[in-house]
């Protein structure tokens, strides 16, 4: 007689085709899902992130029950809630005899490391299955990386295009003759541009109950809940996908790097959170975008740029994370050690670019990739903020942030803490870049064209201070050659002045 199996489903595994559910026995097995304090507070997650995941979990559980699945669902406010995933598994095993525990491998190293000891702790077979919801397996990425001196995303992306056939022509060549149309995707917003109106979701009884719970139990966590508007079901996520393809994708490419005061979303997809908890799959969103191109509803530069974000960057950072962890997290190539400025939590700064990005983050648990990389990330890089502090901030504040995707993007791309594993050079920029890609500087009290003085844009002096401070570590980098040629032309007095300007600014903001 077959003994029932306990199947644990995590909050970012809300996919019916999940490997741990593939051989589910409806008459015998039980699915365990649990809202636990340990996962909600190992970092102090944004209120919207907690509400988003808990609501999506509850809706997913209800869908399983409707299909005849036995679900053991533990709410956060259950009086018997044991507080951690491990403790909830232990409680379930004590209350009923199970043959084994089945779980799909988690997306974060800390949790997998813990799970690998559960078999000994529980005295039961623990079957940790591969997460097959990605285009590339961990083994496939490791094979691709083996023997390469540089692990550049572009070349991995091309292999993923070949594997999937996305945007490949009948001769197995890239559609349009080029792999990458990024040069066409750096336009500043034209005057008077009106981004598409965004889809909104009505909160049902489940979501309202979760929002009330989060407001009560996590009142002191970062962020607001007033503007909560995340898709919490598969159907809502599919509606969000359709909305992006129909209304936002056509101009997405042109303006994907643009920024503007008061414009949080522009033409961005807002699909990453739904993707990262499993409500959508990477291939289905890419295929929808490709279909729009084939039907003439979206241009190639937009579709290629979007697909590159999914099967390029998203798959690449996951592969890199599992290839390099746990040592990757400990690297600090630039010896950055400053404390994260308080305004990252409050948005209270005269720098309009920073205030806009942080305010959007606080209100929506969202900021788009250029705001993350070239505004908040760039400032942390230039100021020398300790990697642990800026990594934790990004993991806390965004609804789509899970360590497998957050850590490489922050640690490698934003603050160059990995010393070039991901990026060929630091993504360091002065105020000129922000001015080129936004209208922030026009509304800022600081002057983007000035380096020295009370009205000088802080990014300017911080940029040159970064270059001089890290000369021994960066001068030999061939992609930094022109920067250091320009630095060498500066008069000694000018060098001293910009470094003092940067030092004085950092002192004023107490970092």
PDB file of C-alpha atoms in Angstrom, residues 107-383:
ATOM      1  CA  UNK A 107      15.696  29.760  -5.721  1.00  0.00           C
ATOM      2  CA  UNK A 108      17.959  30.927  -2.888  1.00  0.00           C
ATOM      3  CA  UNK A 109      21.152  29.248  -1.744  1.00  0.00           C
ATOM      4  CA  UNK A 110      20.479  29.771   1.982  1.00  0.00           C
ATOM      5  CA  UNK A 111      17.245  27.789   1.763  1.00  0.00           C
ATOM      6  CA  UNK A 112      18.663  24.995  -0.392  1.00  0.00           C
ATOM      7  CA  UNK A 113      21.576  24.645   2.023  1.00  0.00           C
ATOM      8  CA  UNK A 114      19.082  24.236   4.865  1.00  0.00           C
ATOM      9  CA  UNK A 115      16.922  21.749   2.952  1.00  0.00           C
ATOM     10  CA  UNK A 116      19.883  19.533   2.148  1.00  0.00           C
ATOM     11  CA  UNK A 117      20.045  18.637   5.849  1.00  0.00           C
ATOM     12  CA  UNK A 118      16.336  17.879   6.255  1.00  0.00           C
ATOM     13  CA  UNK A 119      16.581  14.164   5.440  1.00  0.00           C
ATOM     14  CA  UNK A 120      18.884  13.589   8.408  1.00  0.00           C
ATOM     15  CA  UNK A 121      16.902  15.927  10.650  1.00  0.00           C
ATOM     16  CA  UNK A 122      13.520  14.355   9.868  1.00  0.00           C
ATOM     17  CA  UNK A 123      14.584  10.765   9.273  1.00  0.00           C
ATOM     18  CA  UNK A 124      12.629  10.674   6.029  1.00  0.00           C
ATOM     19  CA  UNK A 125      13.473  10.621   2.342  1.00  0.00           C
ATOM     20  CA  UNK A 126      13.610  14.185   0.994  1.00  0.00           C
ATOM     21  CA  UNK A 127      13.357  14.446  -2.790  1.00  0.00           C
ATOM     22  CA  UNK A 128      14.663  17.872  -3.897  1.00  0.00           C
ATOM     23  CA  UNK A 129      13.810  18.138  -7.580  1.00  0.00           C
ATOM     24  CA  UNK A 130      15.271  20.431 -10.210  1.00  0.00           C
ATOM     25  CA  UNK A 131      13.357  23.606 -10.985  1.00  0.00           C
ATOM     26  CA  UNK A 132      12.643  23.151 -14.677  1.00  0.00           C
ATOM     27  CA  UNK A 133      10.773  26.427 -15.144  1.00  0.00           C
ATOM     28  CA  UNK A 134      13.816  28.036 -16.764  1.00  0.00           C
ATOM     29  CA  UNK A 135      15.126  27.791 -20.307  1.00  0.00           C
ATOM     30  CA  UNK A 136      18.604  26.721 -19.171  1.00  0.00           C
ATOM     31  CA  UNK A 137      19.267  24.241 -16.391  1.00  0.00           C
ATOM     32  CA  UNK A 138      22.018  24.870 -13.880  1.00  0.00           C
ATOM     33  CA  UNK A 139      24.014  22.060 -15.489  1.00  0.00           C
ATOM     34  CA  UNK A 140      23.571  23.570 -18.933  1.00  0.00           C
ATOM     35  CA  UNK A 141      24.815  26.950 -17.737  1.00  0.00           C
ATOM     36  CA  UNK A 142      27.787  25.359 -15.964  1.00  0.00           C
ATOM     37  CA  UNK A 143      28.692  23.509 -19.169  1.00  0.00           C
ATOM     38  CA  UNK A 144      28.458  26.760 -21.131  1.00  0.00           C
ATOM     39  CA  UNK A 145      30.664  28.548 -18.591  1.00  0.00           C
ATOM     40  CA  UNK A 146      33.281  25.779 -18.344  1.00  0.00           C
ATOM     41  CA  UNK A 147      36.634  26.897 -19.702  1.00  0.00           C
ATOM     42  CA  UNK A 148      35.535  30.438 -20.573  1.00  0.00           C
ATOM     43  CA  UNK A 149      37.755  33.262 -19.375  1.00  0.00           C
ATOM     44  CA  UNK A 150      34.847  35.698 -19.473  1.00  0.00           C
ATOM     45  CA  UNK A 151      31.213  34.908 -18.783  1.00  0.00           C
ATOM     46  CA  UNK A 152      29.530  37.545 -20.897  1.00  0.00           C
ATOM     47  CA  UNK A 153      25.759  37.526 -21.158  1.00  0.00           C
ATOM     48  CA  UNK A 154      25.710  38.386 -24.853  1.00  0.00           C
ATOM     49  CA  UNK A 155      27.209  35.062 -25.917  1.00  0.00           C
ATOM     50  CA  UNK A 156      25.011  33.054 -23.570  1.00  0.00           C
ATOM     51  CA  UNK A 157      22.001  34.942 -24.934  1.00  0.00           C
ATOM     52  CA  UNK A 158      22.872  33.954 -28.490  1.00  0.00           C
ATOM     53  CA  UNK A 159      22.964  30.302 -27.451  1.00  0.00           C
ATOM     54  CA  UNK A 160      19.537  30.701 -25.839  1.00  0.00           C
ATOM     55  CA  UNK A 161      18.192  32.210 -29.054  1.00  0.00           C
ATOM     56  CA  UNK A 162      19.524  29.226 -30.982  1.00  0.00           C
ATOM     57  CA  UNK A 163      18.102  26.790 -28.443  1.00  0.00           C
ATOM     58  CA  UNK A 164      14.617  28.299 -28.376  1.00  0.00           C
ATOM     59  CA  UNK A 165      14.457  29.453 -32.000  1.00  0.00           C
ATOM     60  CA  UNK A 166      13.125  32.809 -30.823  1.00  0.00           C
ATOM     61  CA  UNK A 167      13.657  35.536 -33.434  1.00  0.00           C
ATOM     62  CA  UNK A 168      15.662  33.181 -35.656  1.00  0.00           C
ATOM     63  CA  UNK A 169      15.014  33.063 -39.393  1.00  0.00           C
ATOM     64  CA  UNK A 170      14.718  30.027 -41.653  1.00  0.00           C
ATOM     65  CA  UNK A 171      18.488  29.998 -42.184  1.00  0.00           C
ATOM     66  CA  UNK A 172      19.068  29.807 -38.399  1.00  0.00           C
ATOM     67  CA  UNK A 173      20.333  33.390 -38.401  1.00  0.00           C
ATOM     68  CA  UNK A 174      19.073  36.168 -36.109  1.00  0.00           C
ATOM     69  CA  UNK A 175      15.974  37.942 -37.357  1.00  0.00           C
ATOM     70  CA  UNK A 176      16.933  41.171 -39.103  1.00  0.00           C
ATOM     71  CA  UNK A 177      20.587  40.181 -39.369  1.00  0.00           C
ATOM     72  CA  UNK A 178      21.714  41.268 -35.898  1.00  0.00           C
ATOM     73  CA  UNK A 179      21.585  39.679 -32.465  1.00  0.00           C
ATOM     74  CA  UNK A 180      21.156  42.878 -30.538  1.00  0.00           C
ATOM     75  CA  UNK A 181      19.299  46.119 -31.260  1.00  0.00           C
ATOM     76  CA  UNK A 182      20.253  47.894 -28.076  1.00  0.00           C
ATOM     77  CA  UNK A 183      21.607  50.886 -29.987  1.00  0.00           C
ATOM     78  CA  UNK A 184      18.024  51.617 -31.073  1.00  0.00           C
ATOM     79  CA  UNK A 185      16.712  51.438 -27.511  1.00  0.00           C
ATOM     80  CA  UNK A 186      18.293  54.494 -25.920  1.00  0.00           C
ATOM     81  CA  UNK A 187      15.964  57.285 -26.895  1.00  0.00           C
ATOM     82  CA  UNK A 188      14.986  60.053 -24.533  1.00  0.00           C
ATOM     83  CA  UNK A 189      11.257  60.600 -24.129  1.00  0.00           C
ATOM     84  CA  UNK A 190       9.977  63.161 -26.646  1.00  0.00           C
ATOM     85  CA  UNK A 191       8.284  66.233 -25.245  1.00  0.00           C
ATOM     86  CA  UNK A 192       4.653  65.538 -24.473  1.00  0.00           C
ATOM     87  CA  UNK A 193       4.993  61.764 -24.676  1.00  0.00           C
ATOM     88  CA  UNK A 194       2.089  60.045 -22.901  1.00  0.00           C
ATOM     89  CA  UNK A 195       2.852  56.500 -21.719  1.00  0.00           C
ATOM     90  CA  UNK A 196       0.040  53.952 -21.986  1.00  0.00           C
ATOM     91  CA  UNK A 197      -2.444  53.797 -19.122  1.00  0.00           C
ATOM     92  CA  UNK A 198      -1.666  50.815 -16.928  1.00  0.00           C
ATOM     93  CA  UNK A 199      -3.925  47.882 -16.196  1.00  0.00           C
ATOM     94  CA  UNK A 200      -5.382  47.828 -12.691  1.00  0.00           C
ATOM     95  CA  UNK A 201      -6.546  44.866 -10.639  1.00  0.00           C
ATOM     96  CA  UNK A 202      -9.442  44.912  -8.193  1.00  0.00           C
ATOM     97  CA  UNK A 203      -8.574  43.464  -4.808  1.00  0.00           C
ATOM     98  CA  UNK A 204     -10.810  40.532  -3.923  1.00  0.00           C
ATOM     99  CA  UNK A 205     -11.634  39.267  -0.431  1.00  0.00           C
ATOM    100  CA  UNK A 206      -8.427  37.222  -0.187  1.00  0.00           C
ATOM    101  CA  UNK A 207      -6.149  40.110  -1.143  1.00  0.00           C
ATOM    102  CA  UNK A 208      -7.964  42.547   1.139  1.00  0.00           C
ATOM    103  CA  UNK A 209      -7.529  40.122   4.038  1.00  0.00           C
ATOM    104  CA  UNK A 210      -3.808  39.782   3.283  1.00  0.00           C
ATOM    105  CA  UNK A 211      -3.289  43.544   2.982  1.00  0.00           C
ATOM    106  CA  UNK A 212      -4.949  44.030   6.362  1.00  0.00           C
ATOM    107  CA  UNK A 213      -2.713  41.320   7.855  1.00  0.00           C
ATOM    108  CA  UNK A 214       0.452  42.855   6.428  1.00  0.00           C
ATOM    109  CA  UNK A 215      -0.489  46.361   7.579  1.00  0.00           C
ATOM    110  CA  UNK A 216      -0.922  44.967  11.075  1.00  0.00           C
ATOM    111  CA  UNK A 217       1.931  42.488  11.389  1.00  0.00           C
ATOM    112  CA  UNK A 218       4.547  44.364   9.334  1.00  0.00           C
ATOM    113  CA  UNK A 219       3.629  47.965  10.063  1.00  0.00           C
ATOM    114  CA  UNK A 220       7.269  48.937  10.593  1.00  0.00           C
ATOM    115  CA  UNK A 221       8.502  47.474   7.301  1.00  0.00           C
ATOM    116  CA  UNK A 222       9.509  49.675   4.381  1.00  0.00           C
ATOM    117  CA  UNK A 223       6.959  50.734   1.794  1.00  0.00           C
ATOM    118  CA  UNK A 224       3.310  51.598   1.296  1.00  0.00           C
ATOM    119  CA  UNK A 225       0.351  49.364   0.511  1.00  0.00           C
ATOM    120  CA  UNK A 226      -2.043  52.038  -0.764  1.00  0.00           C
ATOM    121  CA  UNK A 227      -1.069  51.549  -4.424  1.00  0.00           C
ATOM    122  CA  UNK A 228      -0.987  47.730  -4.344  1.00  0.00           C
ATOM    123  CA  UNK A 229      -1.723  46.574  -7.902  1.00  0.00           C
ATOM    124  CA  UNK A 230       0.039  43.260  -8.520  1.00  0.00           C
ATOM    125  CA  UNK A 231      -1.483  40.298 -10.389  1.00  0.00           C
ATOM    126  CA  UNK A 232      -2.033  37.580  -7.782  1.00  0.00           C
ATOM    127  CA  UNK A 233      -3.528  34.833  -9.941  1.00  0.00           C
ATOM    128  CA  UNK A 234      -2.569  33.102 -13.151  1.00  0.00           C
ATOM    129  CA  UNK A 235      -5.522  34.707 -14.930  1.00  0.00           C
ATOM    130  CA  UNK A 236      -4.521  38.188 -13.781  1.00  0.00           C
ATOM    131  CA  UNK A 237      -0.913  37.567 -14.834  1.00  0.00           C
ATOM    132  CA  UNK A 238      -2.095  36.541 -18.307  1.00  0.00           C
ATOM    133  CA  UNK A 239      -4.165  39.740 -18.493  1.00  0.00           C
ATOM    134  CA  UNK A 240      -1.034  41.703 -17.551  1.00  0.00           C
ATOM    135  CA  UNK A 241       0.902  39.943 -20.297  1.00  0.00           C
ATOM    136  CA  UNK A 242      -1.757  40.731 -22.904  1.00  0.00           C
ATOM    137  CA  UNK A 243      -1.835  44.365 -21.780  1.00  0.00           C
ATOM    138  CA  UNK A 244       1.926  44.687 -22.146  1.00  0.00           C
ATOM    139  CA  UNK A 245       2.005  43.077 -25.581  1.00  0.00           C
ATOM    140  CA  UNK A 246      -0.901  45.112 -26.938  1.00  0.00           C
ATOM    141  CA  UNK A 247      -0.406  48.504 -25.309  1.00  0.00           C
ATOM    142  CA  UNK A 248       3.200  48.843 -24.125  1.00  0.00           C
ATOM    143  CA  UNK A 249       5.502  46.668 -26.222  1.00  0.00           C
ATOM    144  CA  UNK A 250       5.351  48.697 -29.463  1.00  0.00           C
ATOM    145  CA  UNK A 251       7.262  51.623 -27.901  1.00  0.00           C
ATOM    146  CA  UNK A 252       9.028  49.613 -25.193  1.00  0.00           C
ATOM    147  CA  UNK A 253      12.296  49.351 -27.112  1.00  0.00           C
ATOM    148  CA  UNK A 254      12.647  53.010 -27.979  1.00  0.00           C
ATOM    149  CA  UNK A 255      12.165  54.244 -24.423  1.00  0.00           C
ATOM    150  CA  UNK A 256      13.277  51.348 -22.226  1.00  0.00           C
ATOM    151  CA  UNK A 257      16.240  53.355 -20.884  1.00  0.00           C
ATOM    152  CA  UNK A 258      14.348  56.637 -20.499  1.00  0.00           C
ATOM    153  CA  UNK A 259      13.335  58.248 -17.206  1.00  0.00           C
ATOM    154  CA  UNK A 260      10.958  61.094 -16.429  1.00  0.00           C
ATOM    155  CA  UNK A 261       9.627  62.874 -13.357  1.00  0.00           C
ATOM    156  CA  UNK A 262       6.332  61.356 -12.257  1.00  0.00           C
ATOM    157  CA  UNK A 263       6.516  58.483 -14.735  1.00  0.00           C
ATOM    158  CA  UNK A 264       7.208  55.284 -12.837  1.00  0.00           C
ATOM    159  CA  UNK A 265       6.191  52.663 -15.398  1.00  0.00           C
ATOM    160  CA  UNK A 266       6.490  54.162 -18.903  1.00  0.00           C
ATOM    161  CA  UNK A 267       6.306  51.191 -21.331  1.00  0.00           C
ATOM    162  CA  UNK A 268       7.897  48.577 -19.086  1.00  0.00           C
ATOM    163  CA  UNK A 269       6.268  45.174 -18.783  1.00  0.00           C
ATOM    164  CA  UNK A 270       5.808  44.967 -14.979  1.00  0.00           C
ATOM    165  CA  UNK A 271       5.852  41.184 -15.479  1.00  0.00           C
ATOM    166  CA  UNK A 272       9.017  40.275 -13.568  1.00  0.00           C
ATOM    167  CA  UNK A 273       7.247  39.761 -10.239  1.00  0.00           C
ATOM    168  CA  UNK A 274       4.688  37.391 -11.789  1.00  0.00           C
ATOM    169  CA  UNK A 275       7.480  35.584 -13.625  1.00  0.00           C
ATOM    170  CA  UNK A 276       9.590  35.209 -10.508  1.00  0.00           C
ATOM    171  CA  UNK A 277       6.841  33.600  -8.443  1.00  0.00           C
ATOM    172  CA  UNK A 278       5.752  31.311 -11.261  1.00  0.00           C
ATOM    173  CA  UNK A 279       2.458  32.791 -12.431  1.00  0.00           C
ATOM    174  CA  UNK A 280       3.991  33.182 -15.884  1.00  0.00           C
ATOM    175  CA  UNK A 281       6.670  31.190 -17.701  1.00  0.00           C
ATOM    176  CA  UNK A 282       9.637  32.721 -19.541  1.00  0.00           C
ATOM    177  CA  UNK A 283       8.936  31.072 -22.885  1.00  0.00           C
ATOM    178  CA  UNK A 284       5.268  31.975 -22.978  1.00  0.00           C
ATOM    179  CA  UNK A 285       5.993  35.685 -22.500  1.00  0.00           C
ATOM    180  CA  UNK A 286       8.763  35.598 -25.110  1.00  0.00           C
ATOM    181  CA  UNK A 287       6.583  33.729 -27.580  1.00  0.00           C
ATOM    182  CA  UNK A 288       3.809  36.269 -27.091  1.00  0.00           C
ATOM    183  CA  UNK A 289       6.260  39.066 -27.885  1.00  0.00           C
ATOM    184  CA  UNK A 290       7.632  37.227 -30.916  1.00  0.00           C
ATOM    185  CA  UNK A 291       4.102  36.686 -32.218  1.00  0.00           C
ATOM    186  CA  UNK A 292       3.457  40.426 -31.955  1.00  0.00           C
ATOM    187  CA  UNK A 293       6.544  41.040 -34.124  1.00  0.00           C
ATOM    188  CA  UNK A 294       5.505  38.459 -36.699  1.00  0.00           C
ATOM    189  CA  UNK A 295       2.014  39.961 -36.853  1.00  0.00           C
ATOM    190  CA  UNK A 296       3.410  43.459 -37.351  1.00  0.00           C
ATOM    191  CA  UNK A 297       2.121  44.719 -33.994  1.00  0.00           C
ATOM    192  CA  UNK A 298       5.551  45.499 -32.502  1.00  0.00           C
ATOM    193  CA  UNK A 299       8.910  46.452 -34.044  1.00  0.00           C
ATOM    194  CA  UNK A 300      11.969  44.218 -33.936  1.00  0.00           C
ATOM    195  CA  UNK A 301      14.028  46.457 -31.647  1.00  0.00           C
ATOM    196  CA  UNK A 302      11.298  46.358 -28.988  1.00  0.00           C
ATOM    197  CA  UNK A 303      10.691  42.624 -29.216  1.00  0.00           C
ATOM    198  CA  UNK A 304      14.367  41.699 -29.279  1.00  0.00           C
ATOM    199  CA  UNK A 305      15.079  43.994 -26.325  1.00  0.00           C
ATOM    200  CA  UNK A 306      12.311  42.396 -24.290  1.00  0.00           C
ATOM    201  CA  UNK A 307      13.244  38.826 -25.185  1.00  0.00           C
ATOM    202  CA  UNK A 308      16.881  39.584 -24.285  1.00  0.00           C
ATOM    203  CA  UNK A 309      15.779  40.627 -20.806  1.00  0.00           C
ATOM    204  CA  UNK A 310      14.038  37.268 -20.311  1.00  0.00           C
ATOM    205  CA  UNK A 311      16.112  34.542 -21.983  1.00  0.00           C
ATOM    206  CA  UNK A 312      19.266  36.637 -21.840  1.00  0.00           C
ATOM    207  CA  UNK A 313      19.612  38.495 -18.562  1.00  0.00           C
ATOM    208  CA  UNK A 314      17.134  36.562 -16.438  1.00  0.00           C
ATOM    209  CA  UNK A 315      18.519  33.149 -17.388  1.00  0.00           C
ATOM    210  CA  UNK A 316      22.112  34.383 -17.252  1.00  0.00           C
ATOM    211  CA  UNK A 317      21.945  35.831 -13.744  1.00  0.00           C
ATOM    212  CA  UNK A 318      20.288  32.677 -12.427  1.00  0.00           C
ATOM    213  CA  UNK A 319      23.006  30.506 -13.964  1.00  0.00           C
ATOM    214  CA  UNK A 320      25.743  32.749 -12.630  1.00  0.00           C
ATOM    215  CA  UNK A 321      24.213  32.804  -9.148  1.00  0.00           C
ATOM    216  CA  UNK A 322      24.193  29.025  -8.800  1.00  0.00           C
ATOM    217  CA  UNK A 323      27.586  28.671 -10.454  1.00  0.00           C
ATOM    218  CA  UNK A 324      29.316  31.092  -8.076  1.00  0.00           C
ATOM    219  CA  UNK A 325      27.465  30.815  -4.750  1.00  0.00           C
ATOM    220  CA  UNK A 326      28.089  30.912  -1.852  1.00  0.00           C
ATOM    221  CA  UNK A 327      31.503  32.597  -2.255  1.00  0.00           C
ATOM    222  CA  UNK A 328      30.176  35.104  -4.790  1.00  0.00           C
ATOM    223  CA  UNK A 329      28.243  36.997  -2.133  1.00  0.00           C
ATOM    224  CA  UNK A 330      31.381  37.612  -0.087  1.00  0.00           C
ATOM    225  CA  UNK A 331      33.398  39.353  -2.801  1.00  0.00           C
ATOM    226  CA  UNK A 332      34.165  43.070  -2.470  1.00  0.00           C
ATOM    227  CA  UNK A 333      36.560  43.940  -5.269  1.00  0.00           C
ATOM    228  CA  UNK A 334      36.496  47.686  -4.652  1.00  0.00           C
ATOM    229  CA  UNK A 335      36.757  47.374  -0.843  1.00  0.00           C
ATOM    230  CA  UNK A 336      33.567  49.435  -0.485  1.00  0.00           C
ATOM    231  CA  UNK A 337      32.641  49.972   3.157  1.00  0.00           C
ATOM    232  CA  UNK A 338      30.364  52.997   3.576  1.00  0.00           C
ATOM    233  CA  UNK A 339      27.005  52.786   5.296  1.00  0.00           C
ATOM    234  CA  UNK A 340      23.905  53.016   3.112  1.00  0.00           C
ATOM    235  CA  UNK A 341      22.558  56.588   3.259  1.00  0.00           C
ATOM    236  CA  UNK A 342      19.350  57.032   5.234  1.00  0.00           C
ATOM    237  CA  UNK A 343      17.628  58.636   2.243  1.00  0.00           C
ATOM    238  CA  UNK A 344      17.499  55.227   0.519  1.00  0.00           C
ATOM    239  CA  UNK A 345      14.696  54.497   2.995  1.00  0.00           C
ATOM    240  CA  UNK A 346      13.045  57.910   3.119  1.00  0.00           C
ATOM    241  CA  UNK A 347      13.610  59.434  -0.312  1.00  0.00           C
ATOM    242  CA  UNK A 348      14.462  62.664   1.508  1.00  0.00           C
ATOM    243  CA  UNK A 349      17.126  64.106  -0.801  1.00  0.00           C
ATOM    244  CA  UNK A 350      17.433  67.112  -3.093  1.00  0.00           C
ATOM    245  CA  UNK A 351      18.750  64.861  -5.890  1.00  0.00           C
ATOM    246  CA  UNK A 352      15.614  64.555  -8.036  1.00  0.00           C
ATOM    247  CA  UNK A 353      16.807  61.383  -9.759  1.00  0.00           C
ATOM    248  CA  UNK A 354      17.327  59.598  -6.437  1.00  0.00           C
ATOM    249  CA  UNK A 355      14.137  60.976  -4.904  1.00  0.00           C
ATOM    250  CA  UNK A 356      12.078  59.854  -7.909  1.00  0.00           C
ATOM    251  CA  UNK A 357      13.501  56.328  -7.939  1.00  0.00           C
ATOM    252  CA  UNK A 358      13.176  55.857  -4.193  1.00  0.00           C
ATOM    253  CA  UNK A 359       9.671  57.336  -4.035  1.00  0.00           C
ATOM    254  CA  UNK A 360       8.512  54.972  -6.803  1.00  0.00           C
ATOM    255  CA  UNK A 361      10.134  52.100  -4.944  1.00  0.00           C
ATOM    256  CA  UNK A 362       8.408  53.028  -1.706  1.00  0.00           C
ATOM    257  CA  UNK A 363       4.961  53.439  -3.325  1.00  0.00           C
ATOM    258  CA  UNK A 364       5.040  50.537  -5.778  1.00  0.00           C
ATOM    259  CA  UNK A 365       7.829  48.114  -4.760  1.00  0.00           C
ATOM    260  CA  UNK A 366       9.044  48.792  -8.284  1.00  0.00           C
ATOM    261  CA  UNK A 367      11.545  50.838 -10.266  1.00  0.00           C
ATOM    262  CA  UNK A 368      12.666  50.013 -13.770  1.00  0.00           C
ATOM    263  CA  UNK A 369      16.093  48.656 -14.663  1.00  0.00           C
ATOM    264  CA  UNK A 370      17.777  51.974 -15.507  1.00  0.00           C
ATOM    265  CA  UNK A 371      16.582  53.575 -12.283  1.00  0.00           C
ATOM    266  CA  UNK A 372      18.008  50.581 -10.405  1.00  0.00           C
ATOM    267  CA  UNK A 373      21.297  50.383 -12.290  1.00  0.00           C
ATOM    268  CA  UNK A 374      22.133  53.959 -13.244  1.00  0.00           C
ATOM    269  CA  UNK A 375      20.538  55.944 -10.408  1.00  0.00           C
ATOM    270  CA  UNK A 376      20.338  54.102  -7.069  1.00  0.00           C
ATOM    271  CA  UNK A 377      22.956  51.542  -8.096  1.00  0.00           C
ATOM    272  CA  UNK A 378      25.288  54.110  -9.629  1.00  0.00           C
ATOM    273  CA  UNK A 379      25.139  56.279  -6.517  1.00  0.00           C
ATOM    274  CA  UNK A 380      25.985  53.314  -4.282  1.00  0.00           C
ATOM    275  CA  UNK A 381      28.898  52.424  -6.563  1.00  0.00           C
ATOM    276  CA  UNK A 382      30.310  55.962  -6.650  1.00  0.00           C
ATOM    277  CA  UNK A 383      29.868  56.490  -2.919  1.00  0.00           C
TER     278      UNK A 383
END
